[in-house]
Coordinates of C-alpha atoms and ligand atoms in Angstrom, one line a residue:
M1 CA -111.9 142.8 -7.1
H2 CA -110.3 143.3 -3.7
I3 CA -109.3 146.9 -4.5
R4 CA -112.9 147.7 -5.6
W5 CA -114.3 146.2 -2.4
S6 CA -112.0 148.0 -0.1
C7 CA -112.8 151.3 -1.8
C8 CA -116.5 150.8 -1.5
A9 CA -116.2 149.8 2.1
N10 CA -115.8 153.5 3.0
F11 CA -119.3 154.3 1.6
T12 CA -122.6 153.5 3.2
M13 CA -125.1 151.3 1.4
F14 CA -127.1 154.4 0.3
Q15 CA -123.9 156.1 -1.1
Q16 CA -122.9 152.9 -3.0
S17 CA -126.2 152.8 -4.7
F18 CA -126.1 156.5 -5.4
K19 CA -122.6 156.2 -7.0
Y20 CA -123.7 153.2 -9.0
Y21 CA -126.6 155.0 -10.6
K22 CA -124.8 158.3 -11.0
A23 CA -121.7 156.8 -12.7
K24 CA -120.8 158.7 -15.9
C25 CA -118.0 156.4 -17.2
K26 CA -120.2 153.4 -17.6
T27 CA -124.0 153.4 -18.0
P28 CA -125.4 151.4 -15.1
D29 CA -127.6 148.4 -15.5
L30 CA -131.1 149.7 -14.9
S31 CA -132.9 146.4 -14.8
N32 CA -133.4 146.7 -11.0
V33 CA -135.1 150.1 -11.3
I34 CA -138.9 149.7 -10.5
D35 CA -141.0 150.8 -13.3
F36 CA -144.7 151.0 -12.4
D37 CA -145.6 151.1 -16.1
H38 CA -144.6 147.5 -16.5
Y39 CA -147.9 146.7 -14.8
D40 CA -150.1 149.1 -16.7
D41 CA -152.8 146.7 -17.5
E42 CA -152.7 144.5 -14.4
D43 CA -155.2 145.2 -11.8
T44 CA -155.5 142.0 -9.9
G45 CA -155.7 143.5 -6.4
Q46 CA -152.7 141.4 -5.5
P47 CA -149.2 142.8 -4.6
I48 CA -146.9 143.0 -7.7
L49 CA -143.4 141.6 -7.5
Q50 CA -140.7 143.3 -9.5
N51 CA -137.0 142.5 -8.8
S52 CA -138.0 141.1 -5.4
I53 CA -139.7 144.4 -4.5
S54 CA -143.3 144.1 -3.7
F55 CA -145.7 147.0 -4.5
E56 CA -149.5 147.4 -4.6
R57 CA -151.8 149.3 -6.8
N58 CA -153.8 151.4 -4.4
L59 CA -157.4 151.8 -5.5
N60 CA -158.8 153.9 -2.6
I61 CA -158.6 157.2 -4.3
C62 CA -160.4 156.0 -7.5
K63 CA -163.7 155.5 -5.6
K64 CA -164.2 159.3 -5.1
N65 CA -165.8 159.8 -8.5
H66 CA -168.0 162.7 -7.4
I67 CA -165.1 165.1 -6.8
R68 CA -165.0 168.0 -9.2
M69 CA -161.6 168.0 -11.0
P70 CA -159.3 171.0 -11.1
A71 CA -158.1 172.0 -14.5
G72 CA -155.0 170.1 -15.8
L73 CA -155.8 166.8 -14.1
K74 CA -157.2 163.6 -15.5
P75 CA -160.4 162.2 -14.0
L76 CA -159.9 160.3 -10.7
N77 CA -161.2 157.0 -12.1
V78 CA -158.1 156.7 -14.4
W79 CA -155.5 157.6 -11.8
R80 CA -153.1 154.8 -10.9
S81 CA -151.3 155.0 -7.5
Y82 CA -148.7 152.7 -6.0
A83 CA -147.4 151.9 -2.6
L84 CA -144.2 150.0 -2.0
D85 CA -144.5 147.3 0.7
N86 CA -141.0 147.9 2.0
H87 CA -141.3 151.7 2.2
P88 CA -144.5 152.3 4.2
G89 CA -145.9 155.8 3.6
L90 CA -144.3 156.3 0.2
L91 CA -147.0 156.7 -2.5
V92 CA -146.6 157.3 -6.2
I93 CA -149.5 158.6 -8.4
R94 CA -148.5 157.8 -12.0
N95 CA -149.0 161.0 -14.0
P96 CA -152.5 162.2 -13.1
F97 CA -151.9 165.4 -15.2
T98 CA -153.2 166.1 -18.7
E99 CA -150.6 167.2 -21.2
R100 CA -151.9 170.8 -20.9
G101 CA -151.7 170.5 -17.1
Q102 CA -148.1 169.3 -17.3
R103 CA -147.2 172.2 -19.6
Y104 CA -148.9 174.7 -17.3
W105 CA -146.9 173.6 -14.2
A106 CA -143.6 173.4 -16.1
A107 CA -144.2 176.9 -17.5
R108 CA -145.0 178.2 -14.0
C109 CA -141.7 176.7 -12.7
L110 CA -139.7 178.3 -15.5
Q111 CA -141.1 181.7 -16.1
D112 CA -142.8 182.7 -12.9
Y113 CA -141.6 180.9 -9.7
P114 CA -137.9 181.8 -10.1
R115 CA -138.6 185.5 -9.8
G116 CA -138.2 187.9 -6.8
P117 CA -139.2 187.8 -4.0
N118 CA -138.6 184.1 -4.3
K119 CA -135.0 183.0 -3.8
V120 CA -132.8 181.3 -6.4
N121 CA -129.5 179.6 -6.2
L122 CA -127.8 181.9 -8.7
N123 CA -124.7 183.3 -7.1
E124 CA -124.4 187.1 -7.0
R125 CA -120.7 187.0 -7.9
L126 CA -121.4 185.1 -11.1
F127 CA -124.8 186.4 -12.3
P128 CA -126.2 190.0 -12.5
D129 CA -129.2 191.0 -10.4
S130 CA -131.4 190.9 -13.5
A131 CA -130.8 187.1 -13.8
R132 CA -131.3 186.6 -10.1
S133 CA -134.6 188.4 -10.1
D134 CA -136.0 187.0 -13.4
W135 CA -133.9 184.1 -14.7
W136 CA -136.2 183.0 -17.6
K137 CA -136.5 186.6 -19.0
E138 CA -132.7 187.0 -18.8
L139 CA -132.2 183.6 -20.5
H140 CA -134.3 184.7 -23.4
Q141 CA -132.6 188.1 -23.8
C142 CA -129.3 186.4 -24.1
D143 CA -127.8 186.8 -27.5
N144 CA -124.7 184.7 -26.9
L145 CA -125.3 181.0 -27.1
K146 CA -122.5 180.0 -24.7
E147 CA -123.8 182.5 -22.1
M148 CA -127.3 181.2 -22.6
Q149 CA -126.2 177.6 -21.9
R150 CA -124.3 178.7 -18.8
L151 CA -127.3 180.5 -17.5
K152 CA -129.6 177.6 -18.4
V153 CA -127.7 175.0 -16.5
A154 CA -126.9 177.2 -13.6
M155 CA -130.5 177.4 -12.3
R156 CA -130.8 174.6 -9.8
W157 CA -133.5 175.8 -7.3
T158 CA -135.9 178.4 -6.3
T159 CA -137.6 178.6 -2.9
F160 CA -140.8 180.2 -1.6
G161 CA -143.1 180.1 1.4
Y162 CA -140.6 179.7 4.3
H163 CA -137.3 179.6 2.4
H164 CA -135.1 176.6 3.1
N165 CA -131.7 177.7 4.4
W166 CA -129.4 175.2 2.8
D167 CA -126.5 176.1 5.1
T168 CA -128.1 176.1 8.5
K169 CA -131.0 173.8 7.5
I170 CA -133.2 176.0 9.7
Y171 CA -136.3 177.9 8.5
D172 CA -136.2 181.5 9.5
V173 CA -139.4 183.6 10.0
S174 CA -137.8 186.6 8.3
M175 CA -137.2 184.6 5.1
H176 CA -140.6 184.2 3.6
S177 CA -142.4 184.8 0.4
P178 CA -146.0 183.8 -0.5
V179 CA -146.7 180.2 -1.7
P180 CA -148.3 180.7 -5.1
D181 CA -152.1 180.3 -4.9
D182 CA -152.3 177.8 -7.8
L183 CA -149.7 175.5 -6.2
N184 CA -151.4 175.8 -2.8
S185 CA -154.7 174.7 -4.3
L186 CA -153.0 171.9 -6.3
C187 CA -151.6 170.6 -3.0
A188 CA -154.8 171.0 -1.2
F189 CA -156.6 169.0 -3.9
F190 CA -154.0 166.1 -3.6
A191 CA -154.1 166.2 0.2
S192 CA -157.9 166.0 0.3
V193 CA -158.1 163.2 -2.3
L194 CA -155.5 161.2 -0.3
G195 CA -157.1 161.9 3.1
F196 CA -154.4 164.3 4.5
N197 CA -157.1 166.8 5.5
N198 CA -155.2 169.4 7.4
F199 CA -152.2 169.7 5.1
K200 CA -150.8 173.3 4.6
A201 CA -148.4 174.1 1.8
E202 CA -145.9 176.3 3.7
A203 CA -142.5 175.8 2.0
G204 CA -141.7 175.0 -1.6
I205 CA -138.6 174.2 -3.4
V206 CA -138.5 173.9 -7.2
N207 CA -135.5 171.8 -8.2
Y208 CA -134.1 172.1 -11.8
Y209 CA -132.1 169.2 -13.1
P210 CA -130.4 169.6 -16.5
I211 CA -129.3 166.1 -17.7
G212 CA -126.0 165.2 -16.0
T213 CA -127.0 166.7 -12.6
S214 CA -128.1 164.9 -9.5
L215 CA -129.2 165.4 -5.9
S216 CA -127.3 163.4 -3.3
G217 CA -128.7 161.4 -0.4
H218 CA -130.4 163.4 2.3
T219 CA -133.5 163.5 4.7
D220 CA -135.8 166.4 4.8
H221 CA -136.0 167.1 8.5
S222 CA -135.7 170.9 8.8
E223 CA -139.5 171.3 9.1
P224 CA -140.7 171.3 12.7
N225 CA -143.7 169.3 11.5
H226 CA -142.5 165.8 10.5
S227 CA -145.9 164.2 10.6
A228 CA -147.4 166.1 7.6
P229 CA -146.7 164.5 4.2
L230 CA -144.4 166.0 1.6
F231 CA -145.7 166.4 -2.0
S232 CA -143.4 166.1 -4.9
F233 CA -144.4 166.8 -8.6
S234 CA -142.1 166.1 -11.5
F235 CA -142.1 167.3 -15.1
G236 CA -139.9 166.7 -18.1
Q237 CA -137.2 164.0 -18.3
T238 CA -137.3 160.9 -16.2
A239 CA -135.4 160.6 -12.8
I240 CA -134.0 157.6 -11.1
F241 CA -135.2 158.2 -7.5
L242 CA -133.7 156.3 -4.6
I243 CA -135.7 155.8 -1.5
G244 CA -133.9 154.3 1.5
G245 CA -134.5 153.9 5.2
K246 CA -134.0 156.1 8.3
T247 CA -130.3 155.6 8.2
N248 CA -128.0 155.6 5.1
D249 CA -126.9 152.0 6.0
E250 CA -129.9 150.6 4.3
T251 CA -129.7 149.7 0.6
P252 CA -132.3 152.0 -1.1
T253 CA -134.9 150.9 -3.7
A254 CA -134.6 152.6 -7.1
L255 CA -137.7 153.8 -8.9
Y256 CA -138.3 155.7 -12.2
I257 CA -140.1 159.0 -11.7
H258 CA -141.6 160.0 -15.0
S259 CA -143.1 163.3 -16.2
G260 CA -146.3 164.2 -14.4
D261 CA -145.7 161.7 -11.5
V262 CA -146.7 162.7 -8.0
L263 CA -144.7 161.3 -5.2
I264 CA -145.8 161.5 -1.6
M265 CA -143.6 160.9 1.4
S266 CA -145.7 160.4 4.4
E267 CA -145.6 158.5 7.7
E268 CA -142.5 156.4 8.0
S269 CA -141.0 157.4 4.7
R270 CA -141.3 161.1 5.5
L271 CA -137.9 161.1 7.2
C272 CA -136.2 158.4 5.0
Y273 CA -133.1 159.0 3.0
H274 CA -133.7 159.7 -0.7
A275 CA -131.8 161.0 -3.7
V276 CA -131.9 161.6 -7.4
P277 CA -128.6 160.1 -8.9
R278 CA -129.5 160.3 -12.6
I279 CA -131.8 162.0 -15.1
I280 CA -132.5 159.9 -18.2
K281 CA -133.8 161.3 -21.4
T282 CA -136.9 159.4 -22.2
Q283 CA -139.1 161.8 -24.0
S284 CA -139.1 164.5 -26.6
S285 CA -141.1 167.2 -25.0
W286 CA -144.6 167.7 -26.4
T287 CA -144.0 169.5 -29.6
S288 CA -147.5 169.7 -30.9
E289 CA -150.2 172.3 -30.8
L290 CA -152.8 171.3 -28.2
K291 CA -156.2 171.2 -29.6
I292 CA -158.9 172.0 -27.1
K293 CA -161.7 174.5 -27.6
D294 CA -161.5 177.6 -25.5
I295 CA -164.9 176.8 -24.1
E296 CA -163.6 173.6 -22.6
I297 CA -161.1 175.6 -20.5
E298 CA -163.9 177.9 -19.4
E299 CA -165.9 174.9 -18.2
L300 CA -163.1 173.5 -16.1
E301 CA -162.9 174.3 -12.4
E302 CA -159.8 176.5 -12.3
N303 CA -158.5 176.2 -8.7
C304 CA -156.6 179.4 -8.9
L305 CA -154.8 178.5 -12.1
D306 CA -153.8 181.3 -14.4
K307 CA -156.4 180.8 -17.1
A308 CA -154.5 182.8 -19.7
L309 CA -151.4 180.7 -19.2
L310 CA -153.5 177.5 -19.3
Q311 CA -154.7 178.6 -22.6
K312 CA -151.4 179.7 -24.0
V313 CA -149.4 176.6 -23.2
G314 CA -151.3 174.8 -26.0
D315 CA -150.0 177.2 -28.5
W316 CA -146.7 176.0 -30.1
N317 CA -145.2 179.4 -30.6
F318 CA -145.7 180.2 -26.9
W319 CA -144.7 176.7 -25.7
K320 CA -141.5 176.4 -27.9
P321 CA -139.0 177.8 -25.4
F322 CA -140.4 175.6 -22.6
S323 CA -140.2 172.6 -24.8
W324 CA -136.5 173.5 -25.5
Y325 CA -135.8 173.5 -21.8
L326 CA -137.6 170.3 -21.0
N327 CA -135.9 168.5 -23.9
D328 CA -132.9 167.9 -21.7
S329 CA -134.0 168.7 -18.2
R330 CA -136.3 167.7 -15.4
I331 CA -138.2 169.9 -12.9
N332 CA -139.4 168.9 -9.5
I333 CA -141.7 170.8 -7.2
N334 CA -141.2 169.8 -3.6
V335 CA -143.8 171.1 -1.1
R336 CA -143.8 170.7 2.7
Q337 CA -145.8 171.8 5.7
V338 CA -143.5 173.5 8.2
L339 CA -145.6 174.4 11.2
K340 CA -147.2 172.0 13.6
P341 CA -151.0 171.9 13.8
G342 CA -152.3 174.9 15.7
E343 CA -149.1 177.0 15.3
S344 CA -149.3 180.1 13.2
T345 CA -145.7 181.1 13.1
L346 CA -142.2 179.6 13.5
Ligands
AKG1 O1 -136.2 165.9 -7.3 C1 -136.7 165.1 -6.5 O2 -137.5 164.2 -6.9 C2 -136.4 165.2 -5.0 C3 -136.1 166.5 -4.5 C4 -135.8 166.5 -3.0 O3 -135.6 165.5 -2.5 C5 -135.8 167.7 -2.3 O4 -136.1 168.8 -2.8 O5 -135.6 167.7 -1.0
FE2_2 FE1 -135.6 165.7 -0.3

């Protein structure tokens, strides 16, 4: 006991939690991880207490029934959003996407976003230019299973908008590619529904997490604008997400982030420590054919979505490779505003 304690003493409270949930040798006890789904049916208007963490079901957004919904999202009156009392500004909307919507965004993250001029993490010494400029295509042209697996798990991030420089942690005006129109409009929709009226999607990171990978504790402070919220969309397998305080001395709260969940870090929580210590396989990824008449897609407000892709993701033959990827991976799209209001360049 003494030995264990003295070894932990070198780690901050945040790091201790991170190591606990990340542990590979022994599956951690997950009973303290907040699961918003436990309270699916409860709508008492009272704070909910789970493992001494209090959170509230936030009903404000459900009142705006008149808003026309973009394709791929469920109607506002069925959305459930949660706020944690001990982490002001942190909001979770529990999967507001339709299955087709989830498939659409996962497919965009796999086949389209990791292509030039967007940047990817794949190292030029380890991967050919063809993989660095179109990873998904290269992956499916691979005829060697071992090489295919190496390429699959090597993809960890792609960036667009102002590219995040992971070494200097400074955005550089010369490193910029367009933010995809569909993602821009998705963020604009969430921002307007939540009342963040002037939000601009200016930098995006898509994080790819094959099971067994993690993201260690950090704060996202590189953006000159710290007052705009950060939007985070997750698809595929479930993450344990840790949200801590402004310093890593505070013990973080652990939450499950499931496929389709939208997490918003605003106000006080915008600059708080957070991490993803573990990905847990919780779902077999949507193996069916999606039955929706073409006409229904025509009728939906598209909000810059690629209509052909929205259509195709319902087709099993097209969707199969994406399902194969998501079967043991999670994808997270992380979108920030970089510039302060009124500024037009860095
Ligand atoms: O994967 C996540 O949920 C978080 C990603 C993140 O924190 C980041 O990209 O800065
Ligand atoms: Fe982050």
